Amino acid sequence: EKGGYDHFMLKEINEQPEALKAAITGRIKNGEPVISEINNIEEFIKNNLKKIFIVACGTSYHAGLTFKYFMNRYSKIDVDIEVASEFRYMNPHVDENTLVVAISQSGETIDTLEGIRIAKEKGAKVITISNVYGSTIPRESHGAIYMNTGPEIGVAATKTYTAQIAILYALGAKIIELTEGLNEEIRGILKGIEKMPEIYKEVLKLNEKIKELAREYVKYQHMMYIGRGFGYPTALEGALKLKEISYIHAAGYQAGELKHGPIALLDEQFPVFAIIPKDSLYEKMKSNLMESRARNANIIAITTKGNEEIKQLANEYIMVPETHEALYPLVMAPVIQLFSYNVAVLRKLDPDKPRNLAKSVTVE
Ligand code: F6R
């Protein structure tokens, strides 16, 4: 049942080429978004939509945050995001002109469910991205987009995270098409997603190198993940994956926030894991790496293939294929997942069953 892999988590990480393909089949065609699940709210999107509010927990929240960066850059619609456990108690500003985008792999997370109930009472439309057919949150939504990745058994979300991002981008593009009109750049991003299954095959081959890095870094008690722009949600997800399955304390920060406090933590015992693709924020990230190095922190960097300069900036590096800035969250996800997986295994932990965690969080 584990298909020859030692753990479900490793199997599911390696399934990402097929899982992502299944998620976008019929939803992205030659760079065009086709999301029939929102047919019934198309008129609402065209005529009423003023604000999108994203609601989710954990890894699904990180997919949502990636979506927020996408919508901020490519549309004029106001986008807000909150973790569901805060959203439901905060008097969220949603109304009949708001589209709530709920993201829940299991479709049963109680905080997300209560969040959409509140949003509906306030008159908002709700669309949910989920992996479980007929689960409660999609059933209570105005529209549901199922990820089609097949069941995810490992407690840590992996293939569903990348499927969520791909679907959210397609949904975002559809919303932009209905409101402001698509442009070539957005079509190019969607075409890039269509190529992702092939790119993943290449990224997954990095596992041997990632395992080597894990061997060197398993001894640390802490790890600081940093990123900017689209790299920031990836940093948060990297830190979450590491803490939940390897029990190493990890924090994810916007790299620009380092000097507002967290940089005080850095020294030779506190390494940095930098998300530093060759994108528009590369030079800014570079300064943050130099600041971290000046504190003697060891640095692992994930960057773009061909970026030779990284050898001077970081102690260790992993290179991923070049892609559009908005697609690095997808390209880099398997790397952070494999890193955490390997660290957990080296620590003799069962990555499929992290202590204190459940796959479906149906209690508050
Ligand atoms: C982390 C993880 C959790 C879930 C969170 C939300 O690997 O799996 O953080 O993402 O509990 O679950 P869903 O998406 O089912 O609402």
Coordinates of C-alpha atoms and ligand atoms in Angstrom, one line a residue:
E1 CA 0.0 0.0 0.0
K2 CA 3.0 2.3 0.5
G3 CA 4.0 1.4 -3.1
G4 CA 7.5 0.4 -2.1
Y5 CA 8.2 3.5 -0.1
D6 CA 9.1 3.4 3.6
H7 CA 6.4 5.8 4.6
F8 CA 3.2 7.3 3.2
M9 CA 4.7 10.7 3.5
L10 CA 7.6 9.8 1.1
K11 CA 5.1 8.1 -1.3
E12 CA 2.9 11.2 -1.3
I13 CA 5.8 13.6 -1.9
N14 CA 6.8 11.4 -4.8
E15 CA 3.2 11.3 -6.1
Q16 CA 3.2 15.0 -6.7
P17 CA 3.7 14.8 -10.5
E18 CA 0.5 12.7 -10.9
A19 CA -1.4 14.4 -8.1
L20 CA -0.8 17.9 -9.5
K21 CA -1.7 16.7 -12.9
A22 CA -5.0 15.3 -11.6
A23 CA -5.7 18.5 -9.8
I24 CA -5.4 20.7 -12.9
T25 CA -6.9 18.3 -15.4
G26 CA -9.9 20.0 -17.0
R27 CA -9.2 23.1 -15.0
I28 CA -6.3 24.6 -16.9
K29 CA -6.1 24.1 -20.7
N30 CA -3.3 25.8 -22.7
G31 CA -3.0 28.6 -20.1
E32 CA -6.8 29.1 -19.8
P33 CA -8.6 28.6 -16.5
V34 CA -11.8 26.4 -16.7
I35 CA -13.4 26.2 -13.3
S36 CA -16.9 24.9 -13.9
E37 CA -17.5 24.6 -10.1
I38 CA -18.0 28.3 -9.9
N39 CA -20.6 28.6 -12.8
N40 CA -23.4 29.2 -10.3
I41 CA -21.5 32.2 -8.8
E42 CA -20.1 33.7 -12.0
E43 CA -22.8 36.5 -12.1
F44 CA -21.9 37.3 -8.5
I45 CA -18.2 37.5 -9.4
K46 CA -18.8 39.7 -12.4
N47 CA -21.3 42.1 -10.8
N48 CA -20.9 42.1 -7.0
L49 CA -17.4 40.9 -6.0
K50 CA -15.5 43.5 -4.0
K51 CA -13.4 41.4 -1.7
I52 CA -11.9 37.9 -1.3
F53 CA -11.4 36.6 2.2
I54 CA -9.3 33.4 2.5
V55 CA -9.9 31.2 5.5
A56 CA -7.9 28.0 6.4
C57 CA -5.6 26.4 9.0
G58 CA -2.0 25.1 9.0
T59 CA -0.6 24.0 5.7
S60 CA -3.9 25.0 3.9
Y61 CA -3.4 28.5 5.3
H62 CA 0.0 28.6 3.7
A63 CA -1.5 27.7 0.4
G64 CA -4.0 30.4 1.0
L65 CA -1.3 32.9 1.7
T66 CA 0.5 32.0 -1.5
F67 CA -2.9 32.7 -3.3
K68 CA -3.1 36.1 -1.5
Y69 CA 0.3 37.1 -3.0
F70 CA -0.9 36.0 -6.4
M71 CA -4.2 37.9 -6.2
N72 CA -2.5 41.0 -4.9
R73 CA -0.1 41.1 -7.7
Y74 CA -2.4 40.2 -10.6
S75 CA -5.8 41.7 -9.6
K76 CA -7.3 44.8 -8.1
I77 CA -9.6 43.0 -5.8
D78 CA -9.1 43.4 -2.1
V79 CA -7.8 40.2 -0.5
D80 CA -7.7 39.4 3.2
I81 CA -6.7 36.2 4.9
E82 CA -7.0 34.8 8.4
V83 CA -6.5 31.5 10.1
A84 CA -9.9 30.0 10.7
S85 CA -9.5 29.9 14.5
E86 CA -9.1 33.7 14.6
F87 CA -11.5 34.4 11.8
R88 CA -14.5 32.9 13.6
Y89 CA -14.0 35.0 16.7
M90 CA -13.0 38.3 15.2
N91 CA -16.1 39.8 13.7
P92 CA -14.6 39.3 10.2
H93 CA -15.5 42.0 7.7
V94 CA -17.4 40.0 5.1
D95 CA -20.7 40.8 3.5
E96 CA -22.8 40.1 0.4
N97 CA -20.0 41.4 -1.8
T98 CA -17.4 39.1 -0.4
L99 CA -16.2 35.7 -1.7
V100 CA -14.8 33.6 1.1
V101 CA -12.3 31.0 -0.2
A102 CA -12.1 28.2 2.3
I103 CA -9.2 25.7 2.0
S104 CA -9.4 22.4 3.8
Q105 CA -7.8 19.1 2.6
S106 CA -10.1 17.1 4.9
G107 CA -13.1 19.2 4.6
E108 CA -13.8 18.7 8.2
T109 CA -11.7 21.1 10.2
I110 CA -14.0 22.5 12.8
D111 CA -12.6 26.1 12.8
T112 CA -12.9 26.4 9.1
L113 CA -16.4 25.0 9.1
E114 CA -17.5 27.4 11.8
G115 CA -15.8 30.2 9.9
I116 CA -17.7 29.6 6.7
R117 CA -21.0 29.3 8.7
I118 CA -20.4 32.8 10.0
A119 CA -19.4 34.1 6.6
K120 CA -22.7 32.7 5.1
E121 CA -24.7 34.3 7.9
K122 CA -23.2 37.6 6.9
G123 CA -24.3 37.0 3.3
A124 CA -20.9 36.1 1.7
K125 CA -20.5 33.5 -1.0
V126 CA -18.3 30.6 -0.1
I127 CA -16.1 28.4 -2.3
T128 CA -14.1 25.6 -0.8
I129 CA -11.1 23.7 -2.1
S130 CA -11.0 20.2 -0.5
N131 CA -9.7 16.7 -1.2
V132 CA -12.5 14.7 0.4
Y133 CA -15.7 14.3 -1.6
G134 CA -18.9 15.0 0.3
S135 CA -17.1 16.2 3.4
T136 CA -18.9 18.8 5.5
I137 CA -17.2 22.1 4.5
P138 CA -17.6 21.6 0.7
R139 CA -21.2 20.5 1.3
E140 CA -22.0 23.7 3.2
S141 CA -20.4 25.9 0.5
H142 CA -21.8 27.5 -2.6
G143 CA -19.2 25.8 -4.6
A144 CA -16.6 23.1 -4.1
I145 CA -13.5 22.4 -6.0
Y146 CA -12.1 18.9 -5.3
M147 CA -8.4 18.4 -5.6
N148 CA -8.6 14.9 -7.1
T149 CA -5.2 13.9 -5.7
G150 CA -6.3 10.7 -4.2
P151 CA -6.3 10.1 -0.4
E152 CA -3.5 11.5 1.6
I153 CA -2.7 9.1 4.5
G154 CA 0.4 10.8 6.0
V155 CA -0.6 13.3 8.7
A156 CA 1.6 15.9 7.2
A157 CA 0.0 17.6 4.1
T158 CA 2.3 17.3 1.1
K159 CA 0.7 16.5 -2.3
T160 CA -2.5 18.3 -1.3
Y161 CA -0.6 21.5 -0.5
T162 CA 0.8 21.7 -4.0
A163 CA -2.6 20.7 -5.5
Q164 CA -4.2 23.5 -3.5
I165 CA -1.8 26.2 -4.8
A166 CA -2.3 25.0 -8.4
I167 CA -6.1 25.1 -8.1
L168 CA -6.1 28.4 -6.3
Y169 CA -4.0 30.0 -9.1
A170 CA -6.5 28.6 -11.6
L171 CA -9.4 29.9 -9.6
G172 CA -7.7 33.3 -9.2
A173 CA -7.1 33.4 -12.9
K174 CA -10.8 32.6 -13.5
I175 CA -11.9 35.4 -11.2
I176 CA -9.5 37.8 -12.9
E177 CA -10.9 36.7 -16.3
L178 CA -14.4 37.4 -15.1
T179 CA -13.6 40.8 -13.6
E180 CA -10.6 42.5 -15.2
G181 CA -9.6 40.2 -18.0
L182 CA -6.7 37.9 -18.3
N183 CA -3.3 38.9 -19.6
E184 CA -0.4 37.0 -21.1
E185 CA 1.6 36.9 -18.0
I186 CA -1.2 35.1 -16.1
R187 CA -1.7 32.7 -19.0
G188 CA 2.0 32.1 -18.9
I189 CA 1.8 31.2 -15.2
L190 CA -1.0 28.7 -15.9
K191 CA 1.0 27.2 -18.7
G192 CA 3.9 26.9 -16.2
I193 CA 1.6 24.9 -13.9
E194 CA 0.7 22.6 -16.8
K195 CA 4.5 21.9 -17.1
M196 CA 4.9 21.3 -13.4
P197 CA 4.4 17.5 -13.4
E198 CA 7.5 17.3 -15.6
I199 CA 9.4 19.8 -13.6
Y200 CA 8.5 17.8 -10.4
K201 CA 10.2 14.7 -11.8
E202 CA 13.4 16.7 -11.9
V203 CA 12.9 18.3 -8.5
L204 CA 12.3 14.9 -6.9
K205 CA 15.6 13.7 -8.1
L206 CA 17.2 16.1 -5.6
N207 CA 16.4 13.8 -2.7
E208 CA 19.9 12.3 -2.5
K209 CA 21.4 15.7 -2.1
I210 CA 18.7 16.8 0.4
K211 CA 19.3 13.7 2.4
E212 CA 23.0 14.7 2.7
L213 CA 22.0 18.1 4.0
A214 CA 19.6 16.5 6.4
R215 CA 22.5 14.5 7.9
E216 CA 24.4 17.6 8.5
Y217 CA 21.5 19.6 10.0
V218 CA 19.8 17.0 12.1
K219 CA 22.0 17.9 15.0
Y220 CA 20.5 21.4 15.4
Q221 CA 17.8 22.3 17.9
H222 CA 16.5 25.2 15.9
M223 CA 16.1 26.5 12.4
M224 CA 15.0 29.8 11.0
Y225 CA 13.2 29.8 7.6
I226 CA 13.2 33.0 5.7
G227 CA 11.7 34.3 2.5
R228 CA 10.2 37.3 0.8
G229 CA 7.2 37.8 -1.4
F230 CA 6.1 34.4 -2.8
G231 CA 8.9 32.9 -0.8
Y232 CA 7.4 33.9 2.5
P233 CA 4.6 31.4 2.6
T234 CA 7.1 28.8 1.5
A235 CA 9.3 29.7 4.5
L236 CA 6.3 29.3 6.8
E237 CA 5.4 25.9 5.3
G238 CA 9.0 24.8 5.6
A239 CA 9.1 25.6 9.3
L240 CA 5.8 24.0 9.9
K241 CA 6.8 20.8 8.2
L242 CA 10.1 20.6 10.1
K243 CA 8.5 21.2 13.5
E244 CA 5.5 18.9 13.1
I245 CA 7.4 15.8 11.9
S246 CA 10.9 16.2 13.2
Y247 CA 10.1 18.1 16.5
I248 CA 12.9 20.6 15.8
H249 CA 11.9 24.0 16.7
A250 CA 11.6 26.1 13.5
A251 CA 10.3 29.6 12.8
G252 CA 9.2 31.1 9.5
Y253 CA 9.8 34.8 9.0
Q254 CA 9.6 37.4 6.3
A255 CA 13.3 38.0 5.7
G256 CA 12.9 41.7 6.2
E257 CA 11.6 41.1 9.7
L258 CA 14.9 39.5 10.9
K259 CA 16.4 42.8 12.0
H260 CA 13.2 43.6 14.0
G261 CA 14.0 40.9 16.5
P262 CA 14.6 37.4 15.4
I263 CA 18.1 38.0 14.2
A264 CA 19.1 38.2 17.8
L265 CA 18.6 34.4 17.9
L266 CA 21.1 33.6 15.2
D267 CA 24.5 32.1 15.9
E268 CA 26.5 29.0 15.0
Q269 CA 23.8 26.9 16.8
F270 CA 20.9 28.4 15.0
P271 CA 21.0 27.9 11.2
V272 CA 19.0 29.6 8.5
F273 CA 17.0 28.0 5.7
A274 CA 16.7 30.6 3.0
I275 CA 14.1 30.6 0.2
I276 CA 16.0 32.6 -2.4
P277 CA 14.9 32.1 -6.0
K278 CA 16.3 34.4 -8.7
D279 CA 13.3 36.6 -8.6
S280 CA 12.5 40.3 -8.2
L281 CA 13.4 40.2 -4.5
Y282 CA 16.7 38.3 -4.9
E283 CA 19.0 41.2 -4.1
K284 CA 17.0 41.9 -0.9
M285 CA 17.3 38.3 0.1
K286 CA 21.0 38.4 -0.5
S287 CA 21.4 41.2 2.0
N288 CA 19.5 39.1 4.6
L289 CA 21.9 36.1 4.0
M290 CA 24.9 38.3 4.5
E291 CA 23.4 39.7 7.7
S292 CA 22.8 36.1 8.9
R293 CA 26.3 35.0 8.0
A294 CA 27.7 37.9 9.9
R295 CA 26.1 36.2 13.0
N296 CA 27.9 32.9 12.1
A297 CA 24.6 31.2 11.3
N298 CA 25.0 28.3 8.9
I299 CA 22.8 28.8 5.8
I300 CA 21.0 26.4 3.6
A301 CA 19.7 28.1 0.5
I302 CA 17.2 26.9 -2.1
T303 CA 17.8 28.9 -5.2
T304 CA 17.5 28.8 -9.0
K305 CA 19.7 26.6 -11.1
G306 CA 22.6 28.5 -12.5
N307 CA 22.9 30.9 -9.7
E308 CA 26.6 30.3 -9.0
E309 CA 26.8 33.3 -6.6
I310 CA 25.0 31.3 -4.0
K311 CA 28.2 29.4 -3.3
Q312 CA 29.6 32.5 -1.7
L313 CA 26.4 33.4 0.2
A314 CA 25.4 30.1 1.7
N315 CA 27.1 27.1 3.3
E316 CA 24.9 24.7 1.5
Y317 CA 22.6 25.1 -1.4
I318 CA 19.9 23.3 -3.5
M319 CA 19.1 24.4 -7.0
V320 CA 15.7 24.0 -8.6
P321 CA 14.7 24.6 -12.2
E322 CA 14.1 28.2 -13.2
T323 CA 10.4 29.2 -13.4
H324 CA 8.1 32.2 -13.1
E325 CA 8.3 34.0 -9.8
A326 CA 4.8 33.0 -8.8
L327 CA 5.6 29.3 -9.4
Y328 CA 8.6 28.9 -7.1
P329 CA 6.2 28.0 -4.2
L330 CA 5.2 25.0 -6.3
V331 CA 8.7 24.1 -7.5
M332 CA 10.3 24.5 -4.1
A333 CA 7.6 22.7 -2.0
P334 CA 9.0 19.1 -2.6
V335 CA 12.4 20.3 -1.4
I336 CA 11.2 21.6 2.0
Q337 CA 9.0 18.5 2.3
L338 CA 11.9 16.1 1.6
F339 CA 14.2 17.9 3.9
S340 CA 11.8 17.5 6.9
Y341 CA 11.1 14.0 5.9
N342 CA 14.7 13.0 5.9
V343 CA 15.4 14.8 9.2
A344 CA 12.5 13.0 10.9
V345 CA 13.7 9.6 9.6
L346 CA 17.3 10.3 10.8
R347 CA 15.8 11.1 14.2
K348 CA 14.1 7.7 14.1
L349 CA 10.7 9.3 14.2
D350 CA 7.6 8.1 12.2
P351 CA 6.8 10.9 9.9
D352 CA 3.4 9.4 9.1
K353 CA 2.3 9.7 12.7
P354 CA 3.7 12.7 14.4
R355 CA 2.9 12.9 18.1
N356 CA -0.2 14.9 19.2
L357 CA -1.5 15.5 15.7
A358 CA -4.5 14.2 13.9
K359 CA -5.2 14.2 10.2
S360 CA -8.6 15.7 10.6
V361 CA -9.0 18.3 13.4
T362 CA -12.7 18.1 14.3
V363 CA -12.4 19.5 17.8
E364 CA -11.4 23.0 18.7
Ligands
F6R1 C1 0.3 20.1 8.3 C2 -1.1 19.8 8.3 C3 -2.1 20.7 9.0 C4 -3.4 20.9 8.2 C5 -4.4 21.7 9.0 C6 -5.6 22.0 8.2 O1 1.0 19.2 7.6 O2 -1.5 18.9 7.7 O3 -1.5 21.9 9.3 O4 -3.0 21.6 7.0 O5 -4.8 20.9 10.1 O6 -6.3 20.8 7.7 P1 -7.3 20.8 6.6 O7 -6.7 21.3 5.4 O8 -7.8 19.4 6.5 O9 -8.4 21.8 7.0

